[in-house]
């Protein structure tokens, strides 16, 4: 006879409500884990997208993500000719805001040279950029669809293709355009501003600089040697892909990551206390019944089983409800919520440990119960 | 009445709480023998030691001194002689409480069969035995009902069925009729008496209920922890 299940069935409504409450708490924990993962994944997405081996940036900077970096656009030609370099592409990054269909879009503009490294990883709808000007490939999260047009700076761009998973560390979705368009967007002034500059006798501010040059090396090429060679040029610095990723995590998103990590830790601690309290209270409410069980001869394992099984059923139900809820709502979050099976499994493990520890408190109390208390009225 | 085997043999049992100025003697050198088929009552004012004696016989309270034997087996002689007192209770002792103390999440039948489940009976035989006892106690029709829906008398009869389920030879009852009206109280005592004779068990009851005094073979009075007369 399974006393734990019988007791649960007896107070099913209350138990379900408790599980639901715990499930909501687990939803928040899983959401926080997902947001944490999403922050890291988003931060790395922009670095990983070009599949670069080496980043060539301005000397003395850790650009182009941690710091601003500006190097001459023709650096690409120089770098491309170096031994071991398979291909190289200049790239530019900037944030812009645009209006579209009555709403403001915050976009992360990536300027790249079509046919060279730095473009969208894959096109999920439409096509890649095929002309030199005024075409965009946009991330789906922008809400743009193919053939939409959007005004950026002085020009109107047409969305010719869509990609996925392209964004900056702040979660702003990316749009890809040609490097020429991106440079123009960065430097060209509005007509009115241009007239003012002309009236003052100043020329237009144009610069042939890019943020970085992305390098892919040939198989078996020595990346360390290449970066060392590049660093010998006084105006350039070179970072390997791994260094770039480390900079992003250790510098750009570090505070946000630690903030969420700390909050996640607090949330897990609160959840542990709540679970422990629920299980302990459930046991305390049954002390008279436990005394009766002891008096009629129930062995310890029957009483321990009653408490531990209920604790584990409660924990498993809360975990399951939390998982289902977060999977249902994760796409509603403005930022990416990335849940890995490993994280979900670790949380399950934590819940099992917390439930067992909390059961331990309950079991300790139950073991102390004097069977004689069952005899009182 | 011909006396059967000695089922409860208490010799020189004492129980005190505290030491020195705070020492309270709950029981002082109590000797008691109860035979199979006997139904006895422990009487006395509050604090006289009735419940203490019942708890010692029920192996849920350590005596301070003395010797206790149950169903012919010595169980206490300065220390407990059996490690597994719960198993001893399960096999030899049935308890009937003042309030029925049925587990609220089990049906009447499950409350009875639980004891048999704990004693290792096969589930089908346990269920049959529970049903048989409930029928015998005229509450068979309430077998699938939870305790909250039973009347006081029904619940007490289910509790008696639970106490008798594993065929214990010693039944300890603590104010079993306190929650019942006089008619039901007498019915319950008649029932216990009948079962004691049929199962060759003894019944030791703590009671204040004068209406049922005539249902006992012996009335044992305690005062200040001593047996004063019978």
XYZ file of C-alpha atoms in Angstrom, chain A residues 29-184:
156
model
C 14.345 29.689 -12.276
C 14.373 28.117 -15.742
C 13.644 31.497 -17.332
C 16.589 32.989 -15.498
C 18.846 30.124 -16.586
C 17.578 30.600 -20.152
C 18.118 34.364 -20.041
C 21.635 33.827 -18.721
C 22.383 31.355 -21.514
C 20.703 33.648 -24.028
C 22.857 36.570 -22.960
C 26.016 34.529 -23.463
C 24.766 33.024 -26.734
C 23.702 36.438 -28.070
C 27.038 37.940 -27.098
C 28.936 35.212 -28.843
C 26.623 35.037 -31.872
C 28.026 38.165 -33.443
C 31.591 36.934 -32.902
C 30.921 33.411 -34.055
C 28.851 34.347 -37.104
C 31.781 35.280 -39.411
C 33.577 32.025 -38.509
C 36.837 33.968 -38.319
C 40.188 32.646 -37.190
C 41.788 36.032 -36.583
C 40.407 39.531 -36.002
C 42.590 42.394 -37.130
C 41.707 45.569 -35.233
C 43.111 48.971 -34.353
C 46.325 48.850 -32.318
C 45.862 49.376 -28.594
C 42.228 48.415 -28.682
C 40.307 45.249 -27.985
C 37.798 46.038 -30.758
C 35.517 45.959 -32.418
C 33.044 44.818 -29.713
C 34.706 45.774 -26.429
C 36.080 49.043 -27.793
C 35.738 51.170 -30.908
C 38.224 50.179 -33.570
C 39.061 51.959 -36.783
C 41.570 50.747 -39.296
C 42.131 51.732 -42.925
C 39.792 49.861 -45.281
C 42.716 48.814 -47.483
C 44.163 46.811 -44.579
C 42.148 43.918 -45.958
C 44.265 43.802 -49.153
C 47.471 43.796 -47.137
C 46.275 41.107 -44.756
C 44.881 38.941 -47.557
C 48.341 38.703 -49.094
C 50.000 37.409 -45.930
C 51.218 33.802 -45.800
C 48.670 31.383 -44.400
C 45.660 33.650 -45.009
C 42.918 31.913 -46.999
C 40.566 34.854 -47.204
C 39.958 38.169 -45.510
C 37.086 40.605 -45.389
C 36.636 44.067 -43.969
C 33.707 44.575 -41.666
C 31.903 47.411 -39.937
C 29.453 47.464 -37.023
C 27.102 50.175 -35.831
C 23.793 50.580 -34.037
C 21.022 52.556 -35.728
C 17.388 53.242 -35.025
C 14.860 53.274 -37.820
C 11.121 53.637 -38.160
C 9.158 50.945 -39.840
C 5.410 50.372 -39.982
C 4.859 52.859 -37.181
C 7.378 51.383 -34.770
C 10.959 52.104 -33.942
C 13.467 49.437 -34.833
C 16.784 49.254 -33.065
C 19.138 47.543 -35.488
C 22.695 46.337 -35.400
C 24.066 47.121 -38.843
C 26.831 44.843 -40.093
C 28.599 46.050 -43.205
C 30.508 43.355 -45.060
C 32.031 42.724 -48.414
C 29.849 40.252 -50.358
C 31.885 37.244 -51.392
C 34.236 37.691 -48.445
C 34.017 36.608 -44.773
C 31.611 38.515 -42.547
C 28.231 38.009 -44.208
C 25.176 36.219 -42.805
C 25.789 32.612 -41.851
C 22.739 31.328 -43.708
C 19.787 32.736 -45.548
C 16.499 31.319 -44.273
C 14.244 33.247 -46.680
C 14.821 35.266 -49.838
C 18.382 35.627 -51.098
C 21.726 37.103 -50.149
C 22.818 40.604 -51.106
C 23.245 40.670 -54.883
C 23.817 44.345 -55.707
C 26.290 46.873 -54.397
C 23.759 49.178 -52.789
C 20.547 49.488 -50.849
C 19.868 45.835 -50.118
C 19.556 44.297 -46.684
C 19.538 40.829 -45.192
C 17.739 41.101 -41.882
C 17.468 38.861 -38.855
C 13.950 37.526 -38.357
C 13.789 39.185 -34.931
C 13.703 42.593 -36.636
C 10.163 41.764 -37.695
C 11.067 42.700 -41.249
C 10.104 40.430 -44.138
C 11.477 40.201 -47.648
C 10.559 43.101 -49.918
C 10.015 45.402 -46.940
C 11.781 48.690 -47.323
C 13.281 50.656 -44.489
C 14.962 54.042 -44.453
C 18.428 54.082 -42.900
C 20.271 57.368 -42.948
C 19.745 59.063 -46.269
C 18.750 55.970 -48.188
C 15.920 53.470 -48.396
C 16.961 49.818 -48.264
C 15.043 46.773 -49.462
C 15.049 43.567 -47.460
C 16.065 40.831 -49.901
C 16.673 38.018 -47.466
C 16.262 36.875 -43.882
C 18.661 35.214 -41.506
C 18.405 33.925 -37.935
C 20.391 34.210 -34.726
C 22.269 37.369 -35.724
C 22.359 40.014 -33.013
C 24.708 41.991 -30.831
C 25.457 41.490 -27.155
C 22.612 43.835 -26.266
C 20.150 41.631 -28.115
C 19.543 44.074 -30.978
C 18.839 42.079 -34.142
C 21.289 42.498 -36.993
C 20.856 43.654 -40.568
C 23.555 42.988 -43.114
C 24.373 45.427 -45.914
C 27.364 45.995 -48.149
C 30.405 47.530 -46.524
C 30.103 50.521 -48.848
C 26.536 51.192 -47.716
C 27.520 50.726 -44.072
C 30.413 53.164 -44.382
C 28.158 55.678 -46.086
